[in-house]
Tab-separated table of C-alpha atoms in Angstrom:
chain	number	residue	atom	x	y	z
C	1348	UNK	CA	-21.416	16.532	-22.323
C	1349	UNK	CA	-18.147	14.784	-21.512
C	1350	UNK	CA	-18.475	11.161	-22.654
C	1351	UNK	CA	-14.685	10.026	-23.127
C	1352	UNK	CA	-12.605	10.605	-19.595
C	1353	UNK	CA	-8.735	10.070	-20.346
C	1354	UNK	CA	-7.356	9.568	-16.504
C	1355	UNK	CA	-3.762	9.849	-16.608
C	1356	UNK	CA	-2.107	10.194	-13.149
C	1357	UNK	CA	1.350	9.349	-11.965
C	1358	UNK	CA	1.737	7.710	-8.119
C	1359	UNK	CA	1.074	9.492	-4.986
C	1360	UNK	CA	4.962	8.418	-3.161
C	1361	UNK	CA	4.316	6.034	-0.525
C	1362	UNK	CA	0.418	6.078	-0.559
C	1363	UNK	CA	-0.630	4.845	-4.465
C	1364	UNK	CA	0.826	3.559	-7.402
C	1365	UNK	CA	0.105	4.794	-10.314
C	1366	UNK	CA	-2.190	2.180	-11.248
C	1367	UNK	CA	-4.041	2.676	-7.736
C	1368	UNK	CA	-4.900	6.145	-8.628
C	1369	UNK	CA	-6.003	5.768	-12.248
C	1370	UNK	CA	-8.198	3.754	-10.062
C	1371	UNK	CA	-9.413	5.917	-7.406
C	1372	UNK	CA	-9.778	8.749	-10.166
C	1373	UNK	CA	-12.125	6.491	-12.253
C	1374	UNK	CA	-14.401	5.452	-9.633
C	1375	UNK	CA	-15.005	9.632	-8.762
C	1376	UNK	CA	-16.206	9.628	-12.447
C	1377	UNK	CA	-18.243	7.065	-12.853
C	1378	UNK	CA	-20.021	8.511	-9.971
C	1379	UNK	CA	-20.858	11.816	-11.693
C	1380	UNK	CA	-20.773	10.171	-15.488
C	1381	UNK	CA	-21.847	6.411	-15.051
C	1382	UNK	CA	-22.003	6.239	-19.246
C	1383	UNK	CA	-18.646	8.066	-19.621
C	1384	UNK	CA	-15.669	6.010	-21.375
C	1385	UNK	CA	-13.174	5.709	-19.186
C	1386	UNK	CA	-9.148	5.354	-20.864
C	1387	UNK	CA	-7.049	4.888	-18.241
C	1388	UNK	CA	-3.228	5.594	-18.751
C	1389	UNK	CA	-1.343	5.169	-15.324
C	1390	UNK	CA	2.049	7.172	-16.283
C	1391	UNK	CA	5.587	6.471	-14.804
C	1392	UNK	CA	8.272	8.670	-14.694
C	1393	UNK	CA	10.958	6.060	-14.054
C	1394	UNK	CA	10.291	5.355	-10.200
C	1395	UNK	CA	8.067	2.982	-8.621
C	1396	UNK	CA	6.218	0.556	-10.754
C	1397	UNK	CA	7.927	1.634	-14.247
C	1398	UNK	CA	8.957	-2.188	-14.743
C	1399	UNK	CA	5.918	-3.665	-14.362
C	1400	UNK	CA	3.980	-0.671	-16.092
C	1401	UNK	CA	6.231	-1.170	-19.160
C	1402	UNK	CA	5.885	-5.394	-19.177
C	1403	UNK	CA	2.067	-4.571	-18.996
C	1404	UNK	CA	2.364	-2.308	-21.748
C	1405	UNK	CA	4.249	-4.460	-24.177
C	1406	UNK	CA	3.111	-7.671	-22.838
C	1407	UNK	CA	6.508	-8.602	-21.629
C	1408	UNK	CA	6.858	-10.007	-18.039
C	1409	UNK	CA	8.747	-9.837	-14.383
C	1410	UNK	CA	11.548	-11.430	-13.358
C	1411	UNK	CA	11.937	-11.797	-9.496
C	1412	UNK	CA	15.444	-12.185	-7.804
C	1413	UNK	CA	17.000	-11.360	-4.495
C	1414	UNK	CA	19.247	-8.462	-4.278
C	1415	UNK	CA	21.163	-6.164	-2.072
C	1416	UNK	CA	18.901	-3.268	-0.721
C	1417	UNK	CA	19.228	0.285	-0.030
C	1418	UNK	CA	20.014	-0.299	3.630
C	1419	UNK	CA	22.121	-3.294	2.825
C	1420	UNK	CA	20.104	-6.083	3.363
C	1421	UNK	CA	18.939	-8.885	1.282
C	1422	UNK	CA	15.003	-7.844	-0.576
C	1423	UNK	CA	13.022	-9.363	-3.114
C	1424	UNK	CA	13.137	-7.288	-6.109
C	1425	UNK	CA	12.604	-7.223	-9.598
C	1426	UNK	CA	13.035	-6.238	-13.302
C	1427	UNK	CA	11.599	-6.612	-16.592
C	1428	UNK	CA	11.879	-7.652	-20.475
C	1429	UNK	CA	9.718	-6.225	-22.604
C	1430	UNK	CA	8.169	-8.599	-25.190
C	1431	UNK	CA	6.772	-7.518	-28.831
C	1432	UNK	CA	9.255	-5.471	-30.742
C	1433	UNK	CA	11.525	-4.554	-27.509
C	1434	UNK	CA	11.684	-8.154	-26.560
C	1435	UNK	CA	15.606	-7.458	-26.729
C	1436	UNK	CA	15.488	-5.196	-23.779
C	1437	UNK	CA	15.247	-4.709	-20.127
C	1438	UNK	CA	13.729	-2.525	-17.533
C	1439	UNK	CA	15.459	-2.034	-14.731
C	1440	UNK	CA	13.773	0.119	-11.849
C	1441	UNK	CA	16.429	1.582	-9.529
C	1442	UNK	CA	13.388	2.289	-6.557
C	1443	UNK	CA	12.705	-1.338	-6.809
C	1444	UNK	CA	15.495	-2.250	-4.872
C	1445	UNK	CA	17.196	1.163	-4.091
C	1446	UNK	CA	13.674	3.285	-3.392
C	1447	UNK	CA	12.380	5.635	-0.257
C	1448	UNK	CA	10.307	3.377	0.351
C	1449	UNK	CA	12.114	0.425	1.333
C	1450	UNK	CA	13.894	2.288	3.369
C	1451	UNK	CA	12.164	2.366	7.301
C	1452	UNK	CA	11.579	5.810	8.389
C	1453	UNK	CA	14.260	4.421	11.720
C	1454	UNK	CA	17.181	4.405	8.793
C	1455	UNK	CA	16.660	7.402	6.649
C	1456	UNK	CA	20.232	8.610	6.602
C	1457	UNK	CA	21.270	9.188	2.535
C	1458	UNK	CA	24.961	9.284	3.819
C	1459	UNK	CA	24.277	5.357	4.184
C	1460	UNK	CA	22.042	4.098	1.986
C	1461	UNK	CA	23.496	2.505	-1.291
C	1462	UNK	CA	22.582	1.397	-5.092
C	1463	UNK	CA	24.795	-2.299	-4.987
C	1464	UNK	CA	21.221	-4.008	-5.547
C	1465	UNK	CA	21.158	-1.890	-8.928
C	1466	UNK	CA	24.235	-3.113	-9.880
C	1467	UNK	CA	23.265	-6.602	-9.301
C	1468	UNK	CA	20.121	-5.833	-11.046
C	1469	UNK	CA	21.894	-4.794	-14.011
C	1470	UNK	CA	24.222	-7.942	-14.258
C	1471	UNK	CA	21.018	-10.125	-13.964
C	1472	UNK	CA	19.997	-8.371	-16.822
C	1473	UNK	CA	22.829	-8.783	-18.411
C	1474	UNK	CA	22.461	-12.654	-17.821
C	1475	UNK	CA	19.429	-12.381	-20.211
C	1476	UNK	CA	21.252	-11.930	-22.999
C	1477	UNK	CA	19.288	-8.385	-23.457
C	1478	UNK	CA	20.968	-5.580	-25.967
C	1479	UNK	CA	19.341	-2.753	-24.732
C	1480	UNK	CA	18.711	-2.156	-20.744
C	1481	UNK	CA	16.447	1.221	-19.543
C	1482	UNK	CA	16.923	1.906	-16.213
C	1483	UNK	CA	14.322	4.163	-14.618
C	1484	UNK	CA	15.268	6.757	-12.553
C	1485	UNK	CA	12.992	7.935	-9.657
C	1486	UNK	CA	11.772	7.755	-6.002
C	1487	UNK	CA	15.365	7.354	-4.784
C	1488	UNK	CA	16.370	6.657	-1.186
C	1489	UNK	CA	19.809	6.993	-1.836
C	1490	UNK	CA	22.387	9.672	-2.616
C	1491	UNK	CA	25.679	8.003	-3.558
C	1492	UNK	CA	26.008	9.009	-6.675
C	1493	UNK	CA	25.760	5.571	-8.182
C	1494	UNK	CA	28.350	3.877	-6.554
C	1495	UNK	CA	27.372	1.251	-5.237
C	1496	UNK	CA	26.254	0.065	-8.887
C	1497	UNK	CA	29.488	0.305	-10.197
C	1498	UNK	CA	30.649	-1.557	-6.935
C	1499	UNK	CA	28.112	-4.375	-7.860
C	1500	UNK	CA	29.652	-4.357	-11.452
C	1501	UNK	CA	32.812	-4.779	-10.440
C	1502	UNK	CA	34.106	-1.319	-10.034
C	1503	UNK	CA	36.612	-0.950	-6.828
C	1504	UNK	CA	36.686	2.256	-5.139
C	1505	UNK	CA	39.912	2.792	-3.065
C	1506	UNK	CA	40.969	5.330	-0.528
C	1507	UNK	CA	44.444	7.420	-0.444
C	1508	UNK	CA	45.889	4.227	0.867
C	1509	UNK	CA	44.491	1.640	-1.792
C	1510	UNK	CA	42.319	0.390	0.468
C	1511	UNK	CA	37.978	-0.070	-0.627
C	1512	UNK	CA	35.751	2.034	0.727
C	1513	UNK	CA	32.741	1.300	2.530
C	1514	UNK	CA	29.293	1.719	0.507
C	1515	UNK	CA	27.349	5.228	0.660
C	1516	UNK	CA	27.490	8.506	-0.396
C	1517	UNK	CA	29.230	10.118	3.181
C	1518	UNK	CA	32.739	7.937	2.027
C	1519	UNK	CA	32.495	9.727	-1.322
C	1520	UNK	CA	34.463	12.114	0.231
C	1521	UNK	CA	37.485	9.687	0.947
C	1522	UNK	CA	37.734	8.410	-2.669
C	1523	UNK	CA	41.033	9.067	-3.960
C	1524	UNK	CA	41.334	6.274	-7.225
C	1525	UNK	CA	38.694	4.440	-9.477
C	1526	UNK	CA	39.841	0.903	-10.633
C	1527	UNK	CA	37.885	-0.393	-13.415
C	1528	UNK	CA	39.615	-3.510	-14.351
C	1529	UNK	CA	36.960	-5.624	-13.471
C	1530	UNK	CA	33.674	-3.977	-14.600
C	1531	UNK	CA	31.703	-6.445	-16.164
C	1532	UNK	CA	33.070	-6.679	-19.334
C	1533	UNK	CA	29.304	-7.199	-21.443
C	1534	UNK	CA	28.808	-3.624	-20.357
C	1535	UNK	CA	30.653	-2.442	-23.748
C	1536	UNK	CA	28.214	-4.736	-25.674
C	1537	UNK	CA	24.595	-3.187	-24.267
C	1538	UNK	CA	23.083	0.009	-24.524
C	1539	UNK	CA	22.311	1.803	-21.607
C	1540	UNK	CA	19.175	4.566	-21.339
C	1541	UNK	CA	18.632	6.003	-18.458
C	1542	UNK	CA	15.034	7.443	-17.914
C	1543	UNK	CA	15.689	10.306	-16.103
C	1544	UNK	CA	14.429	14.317	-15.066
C	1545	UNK	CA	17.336	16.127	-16.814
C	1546	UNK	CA	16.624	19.543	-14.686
C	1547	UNK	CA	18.657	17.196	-11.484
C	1548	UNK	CA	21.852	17.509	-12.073
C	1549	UNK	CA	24.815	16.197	-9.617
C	1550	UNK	CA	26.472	19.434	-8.184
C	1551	UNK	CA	26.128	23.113	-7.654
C	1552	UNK	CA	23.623	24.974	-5.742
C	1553	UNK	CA	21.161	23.019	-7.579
C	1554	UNK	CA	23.034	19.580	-6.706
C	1555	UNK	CA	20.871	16.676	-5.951
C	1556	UNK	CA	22.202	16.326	-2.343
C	1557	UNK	CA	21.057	19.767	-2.062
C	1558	UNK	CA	17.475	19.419	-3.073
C	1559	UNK	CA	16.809	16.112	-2.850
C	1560	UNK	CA	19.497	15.090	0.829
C	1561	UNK	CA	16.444	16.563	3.197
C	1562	UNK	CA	13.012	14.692	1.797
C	1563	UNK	CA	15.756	11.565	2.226
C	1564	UNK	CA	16.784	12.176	5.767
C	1565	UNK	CA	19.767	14.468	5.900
C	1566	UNK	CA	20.531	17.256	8.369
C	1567	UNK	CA	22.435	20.227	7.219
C	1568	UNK	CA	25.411	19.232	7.792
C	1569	UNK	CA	25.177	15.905	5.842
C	1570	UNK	CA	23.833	18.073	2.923
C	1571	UNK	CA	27.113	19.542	2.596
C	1572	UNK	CA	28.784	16.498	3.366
C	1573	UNK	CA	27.107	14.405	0.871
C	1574	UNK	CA	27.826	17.512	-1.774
C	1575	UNK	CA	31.109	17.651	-1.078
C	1576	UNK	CA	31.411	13.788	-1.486
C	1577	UNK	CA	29.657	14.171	-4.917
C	1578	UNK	CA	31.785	16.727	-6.258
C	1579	UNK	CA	34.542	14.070	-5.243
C	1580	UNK	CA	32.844	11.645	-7.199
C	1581	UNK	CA	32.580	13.672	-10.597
C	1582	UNK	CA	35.874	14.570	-10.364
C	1583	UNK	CA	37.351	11.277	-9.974
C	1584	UNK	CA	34.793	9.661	-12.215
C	1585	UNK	CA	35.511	12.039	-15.124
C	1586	UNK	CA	39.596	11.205	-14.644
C	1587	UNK	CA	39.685	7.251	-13.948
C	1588	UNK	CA	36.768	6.177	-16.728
C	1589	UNK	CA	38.045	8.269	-19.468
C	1590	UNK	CA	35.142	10.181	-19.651
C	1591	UNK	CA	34.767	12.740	-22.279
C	1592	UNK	CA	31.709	13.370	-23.508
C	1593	UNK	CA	29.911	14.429	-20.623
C	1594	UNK	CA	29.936	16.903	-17.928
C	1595	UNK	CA	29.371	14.803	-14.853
C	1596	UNK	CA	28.912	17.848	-12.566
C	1597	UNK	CA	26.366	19.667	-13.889
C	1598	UNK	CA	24.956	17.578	-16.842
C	1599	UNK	CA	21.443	17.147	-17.549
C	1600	UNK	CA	19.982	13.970	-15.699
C	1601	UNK	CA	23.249	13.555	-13.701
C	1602	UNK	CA	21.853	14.082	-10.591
C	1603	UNK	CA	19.009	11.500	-10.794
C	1604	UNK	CA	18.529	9.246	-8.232
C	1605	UNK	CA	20.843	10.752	-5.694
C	1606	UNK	CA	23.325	10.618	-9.019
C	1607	UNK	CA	22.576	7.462	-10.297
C	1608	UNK	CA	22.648	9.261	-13.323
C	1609	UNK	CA	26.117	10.375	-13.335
C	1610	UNK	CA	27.816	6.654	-12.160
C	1611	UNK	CA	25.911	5.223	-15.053
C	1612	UNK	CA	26.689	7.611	-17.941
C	1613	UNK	CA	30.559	7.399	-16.623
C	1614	UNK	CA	29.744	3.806	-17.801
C	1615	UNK	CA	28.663	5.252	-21.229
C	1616	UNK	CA	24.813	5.264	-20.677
C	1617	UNK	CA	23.061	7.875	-21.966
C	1618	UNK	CA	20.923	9.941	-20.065
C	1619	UNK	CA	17.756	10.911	-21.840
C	1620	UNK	CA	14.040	13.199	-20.565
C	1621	UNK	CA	12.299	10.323	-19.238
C	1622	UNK	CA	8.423	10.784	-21.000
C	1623	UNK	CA	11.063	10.646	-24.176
C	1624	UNK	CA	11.945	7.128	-23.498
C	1625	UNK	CA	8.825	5.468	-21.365
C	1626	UNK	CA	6.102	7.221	-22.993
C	1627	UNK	CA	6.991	6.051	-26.408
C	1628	UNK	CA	5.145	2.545	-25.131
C	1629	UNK	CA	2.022	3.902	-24.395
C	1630	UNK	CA	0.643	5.942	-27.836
C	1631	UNK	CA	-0.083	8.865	-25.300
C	1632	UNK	CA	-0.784	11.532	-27.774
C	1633	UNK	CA	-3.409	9.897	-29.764
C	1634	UNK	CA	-5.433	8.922	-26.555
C	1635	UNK	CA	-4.987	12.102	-24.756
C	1636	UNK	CA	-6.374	13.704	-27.994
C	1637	UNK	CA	-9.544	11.376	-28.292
C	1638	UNK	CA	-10.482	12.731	-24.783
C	1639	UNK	CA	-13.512	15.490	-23.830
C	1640	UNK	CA	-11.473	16.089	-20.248
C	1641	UNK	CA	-8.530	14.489	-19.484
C	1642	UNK	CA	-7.734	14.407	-14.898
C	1643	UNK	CA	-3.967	13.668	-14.136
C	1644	UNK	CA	-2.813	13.591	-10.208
C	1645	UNK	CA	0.541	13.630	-8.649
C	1646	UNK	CA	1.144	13.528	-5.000
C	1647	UNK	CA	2.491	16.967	-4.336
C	1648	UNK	CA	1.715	20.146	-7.089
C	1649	UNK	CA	3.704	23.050	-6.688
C	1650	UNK	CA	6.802	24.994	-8.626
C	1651	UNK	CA	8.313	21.974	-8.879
C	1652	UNK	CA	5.824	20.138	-11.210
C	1653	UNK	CA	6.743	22.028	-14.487
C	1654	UNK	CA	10.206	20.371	-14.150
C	1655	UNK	CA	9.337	17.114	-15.390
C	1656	UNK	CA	6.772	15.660	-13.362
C	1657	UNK	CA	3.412	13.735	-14.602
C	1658	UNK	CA	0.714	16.423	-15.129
C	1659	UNK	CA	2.952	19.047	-16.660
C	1660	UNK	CA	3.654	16.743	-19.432
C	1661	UNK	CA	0.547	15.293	-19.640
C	1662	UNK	CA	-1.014	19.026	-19.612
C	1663	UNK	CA	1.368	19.901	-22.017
C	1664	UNK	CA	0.469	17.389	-24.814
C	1665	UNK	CA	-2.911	17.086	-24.132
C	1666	UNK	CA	-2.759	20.894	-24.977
C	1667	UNK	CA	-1.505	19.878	-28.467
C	1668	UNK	CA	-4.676	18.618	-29.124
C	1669	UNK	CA	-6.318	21.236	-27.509
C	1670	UNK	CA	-8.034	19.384	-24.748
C	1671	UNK	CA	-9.136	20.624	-21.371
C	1672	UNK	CA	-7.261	19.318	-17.896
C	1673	UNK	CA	-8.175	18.737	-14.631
C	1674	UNK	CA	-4.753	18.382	-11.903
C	1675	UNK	CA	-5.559	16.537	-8.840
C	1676	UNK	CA	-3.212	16.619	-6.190
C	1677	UNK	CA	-2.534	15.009	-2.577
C	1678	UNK	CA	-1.259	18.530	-1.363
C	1679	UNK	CA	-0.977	21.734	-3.170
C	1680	UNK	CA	1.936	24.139	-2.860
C	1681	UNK	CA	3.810	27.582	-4.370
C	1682	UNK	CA	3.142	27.730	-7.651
C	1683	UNK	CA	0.715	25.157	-8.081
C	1684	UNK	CA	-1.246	27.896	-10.100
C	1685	UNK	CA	1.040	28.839	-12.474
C	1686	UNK	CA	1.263	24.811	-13.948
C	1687	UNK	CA	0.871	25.494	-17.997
C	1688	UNK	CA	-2.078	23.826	-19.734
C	1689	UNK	CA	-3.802	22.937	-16.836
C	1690	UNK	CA	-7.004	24.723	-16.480
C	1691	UNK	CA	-8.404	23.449	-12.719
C	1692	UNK	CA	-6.882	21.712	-10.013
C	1693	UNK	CA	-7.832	20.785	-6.461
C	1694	UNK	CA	-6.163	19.130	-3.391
C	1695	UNK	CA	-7.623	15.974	-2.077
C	1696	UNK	CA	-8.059	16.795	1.264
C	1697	UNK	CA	-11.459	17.820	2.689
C	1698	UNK	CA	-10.289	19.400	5.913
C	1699	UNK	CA	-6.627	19.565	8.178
C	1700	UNK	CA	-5.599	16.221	8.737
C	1701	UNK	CA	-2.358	14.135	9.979
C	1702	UNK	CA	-0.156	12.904	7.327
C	1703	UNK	CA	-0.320	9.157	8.159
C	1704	UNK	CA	-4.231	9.581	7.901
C	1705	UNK	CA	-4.150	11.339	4.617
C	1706	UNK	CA	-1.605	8.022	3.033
C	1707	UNK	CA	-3.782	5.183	4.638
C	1708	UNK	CA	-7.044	7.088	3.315
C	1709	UNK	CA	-5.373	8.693	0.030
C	1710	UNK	CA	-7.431	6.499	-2.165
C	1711	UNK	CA	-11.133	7.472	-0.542
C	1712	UNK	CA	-9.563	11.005	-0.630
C	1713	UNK	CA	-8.884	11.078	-4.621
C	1714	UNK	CA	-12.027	8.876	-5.384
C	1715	UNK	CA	-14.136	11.829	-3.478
C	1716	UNK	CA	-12.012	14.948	-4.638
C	1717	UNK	CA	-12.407	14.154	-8.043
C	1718	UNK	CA	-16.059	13.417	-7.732
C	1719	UNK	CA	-16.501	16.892	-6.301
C	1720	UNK	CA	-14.120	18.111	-8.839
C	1721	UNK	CA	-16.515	16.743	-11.885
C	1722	UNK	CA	-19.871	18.061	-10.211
C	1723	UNK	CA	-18.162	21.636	-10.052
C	1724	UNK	CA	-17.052	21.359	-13.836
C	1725	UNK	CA	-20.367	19.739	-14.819
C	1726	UNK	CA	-22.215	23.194	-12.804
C	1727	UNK	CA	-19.909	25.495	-14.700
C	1728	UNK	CA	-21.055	24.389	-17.794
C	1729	UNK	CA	-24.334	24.877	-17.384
C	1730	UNK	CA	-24.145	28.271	-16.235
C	1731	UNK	CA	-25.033	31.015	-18.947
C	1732	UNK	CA	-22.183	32.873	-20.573
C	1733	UNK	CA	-23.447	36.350	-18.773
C	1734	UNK	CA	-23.258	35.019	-15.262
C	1735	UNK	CA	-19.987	35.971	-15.483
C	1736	UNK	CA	-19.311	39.067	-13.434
C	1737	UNK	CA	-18.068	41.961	-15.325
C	1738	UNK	CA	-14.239	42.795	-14.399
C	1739	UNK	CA	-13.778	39.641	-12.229
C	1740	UNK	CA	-11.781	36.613	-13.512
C	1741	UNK	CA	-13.120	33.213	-12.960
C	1742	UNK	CA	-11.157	31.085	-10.373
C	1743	UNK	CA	-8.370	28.524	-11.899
C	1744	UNK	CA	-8.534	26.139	-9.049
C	1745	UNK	CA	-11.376	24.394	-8.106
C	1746	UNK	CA	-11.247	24.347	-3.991
């Protein structure tokens, strides 16, 4: 009988938070196991809701400011510091203020949209006093590279004729000189993680403008134009910030957050796995090997979800321990199959419906799919070991 549920689901982009669908995911148990205990572990992987997820976990707290957003215009936004041992550092969440989602569906153009309000994040934190600031990576609407950060910090980006450019990724291509005179100079005095997928990397045929340009809004042709622009940028990064240590084309982690990842590790960060550095909060392993079954979710599974995402590496270490796992997912793709260590998984949806339906109703939709998920499991293990039918394999999805 299962009678200890670990739930331990990242966000569904633009529908749930993480928290929201630990949520959802719990109330389909309790439905089918009313006695069960319930641990719920809503995971981040450096986009939405890492800051206040990590304050939570350490009993730290927000810190609300204006900033500059994606499209350029003035949002309330946020960061944290971390109390208990990591009092001494802060969380800085680039989607908070450079994310999809605050970007209206009207403006989705990645040539355009720009990190400054990272930057300006970043020299808030600064204004702490912090020694130590982890910036999560994630949910992006922006593909410039990082840019507009270093603009914010005091970076000036000039043209073939000295003069600055504009902000986003499309005048990338223009860039001709770096002048980094007057970056903030208490940058040398903090380290900077970044929490970040180190399989997206900044150019190539893999290049973030390549995979990432079209869920943000670019045609075609401002695919190649935003490549093109970042090649620029690693180039002229590498030469006018000294840097040596780091391959700024094709690093791991460079490409994160339309390249966020490669503007900040010119600036000495280091770029690091991101369950590496935000899982470390949340004594993952021990819970996930206290559990009967342990249900994870992401919004999308397909062949993308063993690179980095949630429920490949909470399938992985939960099969450390040995323990069963059950992938829920808003829609399922290629290669959602073929996901290691996880043994069933279903898609939430019931029956064909319109995508704006399926967000407004995603948290009915997970509450119900994992309810039916649970009676299936619950049904399959009462069924006698010679029901199987000889020279048939039993399904690994549960539909």
């Amino acid at each position: 009988m299962l009678t200890r549920v670990v739930v331990a689901p990242s966000g569904f982009k633009e529908s749930l938070s993480a928290q929201a669908a630990a949520d959802a995911i719990a109330d389909g148990v309790r439905r089918v196991l009313p006695d069960a205990e319930l641990d719920l572990i809503p995971l981040v992987d450096g986009g939405e809701g890492t800051a206040a997820a990590l304050a939570t976990a350490t009993g730290g707290r927000l810190v609300a400011l204006p900033a500059t957003g994606p499209v350029g215009e003035p949002i309330g936004t946020h960061f944290a510091l971390l109390g208990s041992r990591d009092r001494d550092t802060a969380v800085v969440e680039m989607a908070a203020v450079a994310g999809l989602s605050l970007v209206p569906r009207a403006l989705r153009d990645p040539g355009a949209t720009t990190t400054y309000g990272v930057g300006e994040l970043l020299g808030a934190a600064l204004d702490t006093g912090v020694r130590r600031i982890l910036i999560g990576c994630g949910d992006s609407g922006t593909s410039d590279g990082g840019a507009g950060a270093l603009q914010a910090l005091g970076a000036r980006l000039l043209d073939a004729d000295g003069f600055e450019l504009p902000r986003g990724g499309r005048e990338l291509t223009r860039l001709a000189r770096i002048d980094p005179s007057g970056l903030d100079p208490r940058l040398r005095d903090v380290e900077l993680l970044v929490a970040c997928n180190p399989y997206n990397v900044l150019c190539g045929e893999r290049g973030v403008a390549r995979v990432f340009g079209p869920q943000k809004g670019a045609t075609p042709a401002q695919v190649e134009q935003l490549s093109a622009g970042l090649e620029n940028w690693a180039r002229v990064l590498t030469r006018d910030l000294g840097v040596v240590d780091t391959d700024l084309y094709g690093g791991p982690g460079t490409g994160a957050s339309g390249g966020l990842g490669a503007g900040l590790a010119a600036l000495g960060a280091r770029l690091l796995p991101r369950f590496e550095v935000l899982l470390a909060h949340l004594d993952l392993d021990a819970r996930l090997a206290r559990a009967d079954l342990v249900v994870t979710a992401e919004g999308a599974m397909d062949h993308q979800t063993p690179r980095g995402k949630v429920p490949a590496e909470v399938a992985r270490r939960a099969k450390l321990s040995g323990r069963p796992v059950l992938a829920l997912a808003g829609t399922l793709g290629e290669g959602a199959h073929a996901v290691p260590g996880v043994d069933a998984f279903s898609g939430i949806l019931p029956a064909p419906m319109a995508l704006a339906e399926a967000l407004v109703r995603a948290s009915e939709l997970l509450t119900d799919a994992t309810e039916r998920a649970l009676r299936m499991i619950l049904l399959g293990a009462r069924l006698p070991a010679h029901a199987e039918v000889s020279g048939t394999q039993r399904p690994s999805s549960v539909r």
